[in-house]
mmCIF file of C-alpha atoms in Angstrom:
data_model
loop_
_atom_site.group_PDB
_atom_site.id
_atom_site.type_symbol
_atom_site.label_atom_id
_atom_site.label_comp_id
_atom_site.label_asym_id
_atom_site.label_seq_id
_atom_site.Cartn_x
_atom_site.Cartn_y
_atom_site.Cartn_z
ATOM 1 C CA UNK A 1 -24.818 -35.953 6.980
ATOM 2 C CA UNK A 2 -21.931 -37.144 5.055
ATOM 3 C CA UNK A 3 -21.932 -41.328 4.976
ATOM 4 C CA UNK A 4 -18.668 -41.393 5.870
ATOM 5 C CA UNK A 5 -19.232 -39.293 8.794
ATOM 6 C CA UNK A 6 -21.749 -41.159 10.009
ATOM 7 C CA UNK A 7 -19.667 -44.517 10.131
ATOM 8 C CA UNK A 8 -16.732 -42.998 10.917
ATOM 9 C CA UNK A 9 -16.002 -43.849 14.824
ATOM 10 C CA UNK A 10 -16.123 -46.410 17.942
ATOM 11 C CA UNK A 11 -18.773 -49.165 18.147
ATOM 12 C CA UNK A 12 -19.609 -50.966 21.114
ATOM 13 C CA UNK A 13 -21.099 -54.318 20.475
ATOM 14 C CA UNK A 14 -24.947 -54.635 22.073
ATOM 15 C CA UNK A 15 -26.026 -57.565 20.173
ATOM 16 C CA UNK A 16 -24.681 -60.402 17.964
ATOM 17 C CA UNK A 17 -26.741 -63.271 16.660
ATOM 18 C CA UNK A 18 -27.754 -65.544 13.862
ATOM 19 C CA UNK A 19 -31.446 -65.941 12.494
ATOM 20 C CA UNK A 20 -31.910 -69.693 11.188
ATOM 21 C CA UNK A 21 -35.566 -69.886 9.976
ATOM 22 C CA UNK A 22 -38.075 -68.519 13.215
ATOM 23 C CA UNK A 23 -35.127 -69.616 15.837
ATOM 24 C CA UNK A 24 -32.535 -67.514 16.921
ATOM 25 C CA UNK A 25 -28.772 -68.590 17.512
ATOM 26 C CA UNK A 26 -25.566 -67.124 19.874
ATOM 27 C CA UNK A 27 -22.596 -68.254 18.345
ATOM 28 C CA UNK A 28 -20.173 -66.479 20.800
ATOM 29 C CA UNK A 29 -23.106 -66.179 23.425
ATOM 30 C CA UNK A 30 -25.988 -63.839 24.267
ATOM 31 C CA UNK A 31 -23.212 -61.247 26.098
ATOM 32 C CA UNK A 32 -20.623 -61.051 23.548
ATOM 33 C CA UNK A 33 -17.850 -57.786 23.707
ATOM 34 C CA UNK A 34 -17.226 -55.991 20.894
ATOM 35 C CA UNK A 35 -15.988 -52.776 19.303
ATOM 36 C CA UNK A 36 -15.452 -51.689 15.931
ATOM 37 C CA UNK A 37 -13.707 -49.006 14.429
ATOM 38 C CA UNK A 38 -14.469 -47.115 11.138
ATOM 39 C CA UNK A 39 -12.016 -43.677 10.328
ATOM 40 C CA UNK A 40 -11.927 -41.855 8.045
ATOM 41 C CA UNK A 41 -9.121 -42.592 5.792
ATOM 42 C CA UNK A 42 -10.993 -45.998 4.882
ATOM 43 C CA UNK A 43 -9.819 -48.069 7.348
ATOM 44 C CA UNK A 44 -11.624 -50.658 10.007
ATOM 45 C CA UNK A 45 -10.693 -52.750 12.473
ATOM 46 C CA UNK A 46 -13.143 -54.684 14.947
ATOM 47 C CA UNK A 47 -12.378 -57.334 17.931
ATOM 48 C CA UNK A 48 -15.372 -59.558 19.710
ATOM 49 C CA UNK A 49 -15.263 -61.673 22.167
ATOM 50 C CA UNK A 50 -17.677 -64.108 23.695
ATOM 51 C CA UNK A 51 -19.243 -64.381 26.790
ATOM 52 C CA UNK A 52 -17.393 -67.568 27.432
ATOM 53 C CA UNK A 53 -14.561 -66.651 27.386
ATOM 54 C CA UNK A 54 -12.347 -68.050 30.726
ATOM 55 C CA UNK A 55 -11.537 -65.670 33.211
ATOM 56 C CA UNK A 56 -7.970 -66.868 33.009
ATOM 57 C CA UNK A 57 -5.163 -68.820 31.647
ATOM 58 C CA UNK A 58 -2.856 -70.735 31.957
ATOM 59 C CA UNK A 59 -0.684 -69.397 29.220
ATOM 60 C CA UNK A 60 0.095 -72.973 28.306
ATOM 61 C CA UNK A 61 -0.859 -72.849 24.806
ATOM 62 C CA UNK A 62 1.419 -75.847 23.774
ATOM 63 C CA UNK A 63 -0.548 -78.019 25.752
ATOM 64 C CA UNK A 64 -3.302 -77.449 24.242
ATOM 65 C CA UNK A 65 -5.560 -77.525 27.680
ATOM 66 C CA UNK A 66 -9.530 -77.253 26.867
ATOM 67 C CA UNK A 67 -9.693 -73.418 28.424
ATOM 68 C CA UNK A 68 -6.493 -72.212 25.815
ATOM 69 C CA UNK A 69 -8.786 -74.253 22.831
ATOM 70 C CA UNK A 70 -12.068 -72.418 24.176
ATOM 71 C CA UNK A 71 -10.176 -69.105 23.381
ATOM 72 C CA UNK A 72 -9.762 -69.316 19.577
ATOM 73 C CA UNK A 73 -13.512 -70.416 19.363
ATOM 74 C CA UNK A 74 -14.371 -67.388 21.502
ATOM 75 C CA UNK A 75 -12.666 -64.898 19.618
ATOM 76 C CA UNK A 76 -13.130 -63.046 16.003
ATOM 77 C CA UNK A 77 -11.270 -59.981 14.823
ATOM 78 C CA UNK A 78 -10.039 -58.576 11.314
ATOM 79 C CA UNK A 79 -8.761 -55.248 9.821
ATOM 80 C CA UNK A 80 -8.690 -53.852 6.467
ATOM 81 C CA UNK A 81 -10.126 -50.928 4.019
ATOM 82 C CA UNK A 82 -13.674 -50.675 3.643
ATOM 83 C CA UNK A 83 -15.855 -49.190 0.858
ATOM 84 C CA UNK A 84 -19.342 -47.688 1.278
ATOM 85 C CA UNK A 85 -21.839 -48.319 -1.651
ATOM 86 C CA UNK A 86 -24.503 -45.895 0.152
ATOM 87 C CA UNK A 87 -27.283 -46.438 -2.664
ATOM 88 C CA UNK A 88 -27.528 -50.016 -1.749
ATOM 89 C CA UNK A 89 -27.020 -49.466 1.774
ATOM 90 C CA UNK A 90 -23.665 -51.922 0.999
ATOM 91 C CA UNK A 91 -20.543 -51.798 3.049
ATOM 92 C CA UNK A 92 -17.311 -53.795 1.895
ATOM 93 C CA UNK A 93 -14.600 -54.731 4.421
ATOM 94 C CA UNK A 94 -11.783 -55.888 2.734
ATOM 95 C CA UNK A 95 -10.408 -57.800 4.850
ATOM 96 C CA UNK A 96 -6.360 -57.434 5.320
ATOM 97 C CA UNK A 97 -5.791 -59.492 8.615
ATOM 98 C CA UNK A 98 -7.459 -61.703 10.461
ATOM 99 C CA UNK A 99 -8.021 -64.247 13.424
ATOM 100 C CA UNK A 100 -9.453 -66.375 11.120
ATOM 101 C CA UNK A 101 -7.380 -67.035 8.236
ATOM 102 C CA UNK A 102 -9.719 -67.854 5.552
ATOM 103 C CA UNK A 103 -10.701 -64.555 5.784
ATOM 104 C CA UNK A 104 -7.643 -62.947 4.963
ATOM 105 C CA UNK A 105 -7.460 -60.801 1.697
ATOM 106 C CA UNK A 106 -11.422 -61.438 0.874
ATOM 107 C CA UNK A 107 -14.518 -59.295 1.019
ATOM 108 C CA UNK A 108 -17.135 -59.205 3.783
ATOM 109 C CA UNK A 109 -20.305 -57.724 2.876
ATOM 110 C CA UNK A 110 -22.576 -56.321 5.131
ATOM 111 C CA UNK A 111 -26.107 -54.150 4.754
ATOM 112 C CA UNK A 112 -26.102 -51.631 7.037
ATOM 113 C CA UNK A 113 -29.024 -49.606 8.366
ATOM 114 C CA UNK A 114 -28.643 -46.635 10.994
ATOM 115 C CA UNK A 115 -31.384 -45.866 13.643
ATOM 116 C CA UNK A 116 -30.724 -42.664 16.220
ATOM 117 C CA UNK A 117 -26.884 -43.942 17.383
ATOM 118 C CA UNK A 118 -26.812 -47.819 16.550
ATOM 119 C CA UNK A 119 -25.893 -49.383 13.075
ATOM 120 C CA UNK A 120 -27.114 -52.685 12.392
ATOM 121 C CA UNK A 121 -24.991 -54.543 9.510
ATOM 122 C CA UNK A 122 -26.014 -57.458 8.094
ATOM 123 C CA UNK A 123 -24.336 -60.369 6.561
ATOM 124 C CA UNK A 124 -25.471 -61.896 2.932
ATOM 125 C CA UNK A 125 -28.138 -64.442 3.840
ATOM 126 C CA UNK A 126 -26.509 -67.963 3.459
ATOM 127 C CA UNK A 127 -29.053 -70.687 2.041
ATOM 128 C CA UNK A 128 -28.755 -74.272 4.072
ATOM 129 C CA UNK A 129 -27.136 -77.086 1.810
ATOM 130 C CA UNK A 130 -30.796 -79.017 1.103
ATOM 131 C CA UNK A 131 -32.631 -77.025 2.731
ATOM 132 C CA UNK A 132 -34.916 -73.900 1.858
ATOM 133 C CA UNK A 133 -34.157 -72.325 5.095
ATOM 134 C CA UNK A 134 -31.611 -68.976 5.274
ATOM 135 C CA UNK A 135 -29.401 -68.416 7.925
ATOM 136 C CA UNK A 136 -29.262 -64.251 8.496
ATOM 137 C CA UNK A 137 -26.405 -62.758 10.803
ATOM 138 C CA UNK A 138 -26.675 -59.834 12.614
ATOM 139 C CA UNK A 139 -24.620 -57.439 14.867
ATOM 140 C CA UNK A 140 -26.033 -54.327 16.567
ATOM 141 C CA UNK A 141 -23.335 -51.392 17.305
ATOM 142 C CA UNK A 142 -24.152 -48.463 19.493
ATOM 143 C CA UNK A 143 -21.859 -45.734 18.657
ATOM 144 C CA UNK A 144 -19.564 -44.553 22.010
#
């Protein structure tokens, strides 16, 4: 099967977390919701958000209440091109908007491996400041 084929399509998010040496971290939670979207003219887009989330708001965001702040720390999306570098099992989003800003108009590379309908991608292991220890992040998509 074509390797664009095979990305190409809706994600659902089944599990999101960050090994740091033999532990295992949740940044958004051990429930997150997620879905990504690969087509294929070249474009992505995905949204999460974590399991703590409120329920509610008060749409108040200039007062800057503790539930509206909890929101922005609960939430990570981007869109952009991607590019597929299938002998290295590489994929490239190039990132053209984003919740976060620093991630505007840079490159997020991700490994990718494919087993039955879920596609595990992989971030570039980032090495602890003094400290031998890697931190390894990892999202698990089922394909809808």
């Amino acid at each position: 099967m074509d390797i664009l084929k095979k990305f190409s399509g809706t994600w659902n998010l089944i599990d999101m977390y960050v090994k740091k040496g033999t532990s295992f971290f949740y940044p958004l939670g051990q429930h997150p919701k997620g879905i990504l979207i690969y087509n294929t003219d070249g474009y992505m887009s995905v949204e999460i958000i974590g399991e703590n989330r409120p329920a509610k708001l008060s749409m108040d965001f200039a007062a800057g209440l503790p539930e509206e702040q909890l929101v922005i720390t609960q939430y990570a999306s981007y869109s952009g091109t991607f590019q597929i570098c299938e002998n290295m099992h590489i994929i490239t989003h190039h990132v053209n908007f984003s919740a976060f800003p620093n991630w505007e108009k840079t490159e997020l590379k991700r490994s990718y491996t494919f087993e039955k309908n879920r596609l595990t991608l992989t971030a570039i292991p980032i090495i602890r400041k003094n400290s031998s220890e890697t931190d390894i992040f990892k999202l698990v998509w089922e394909k809808i």
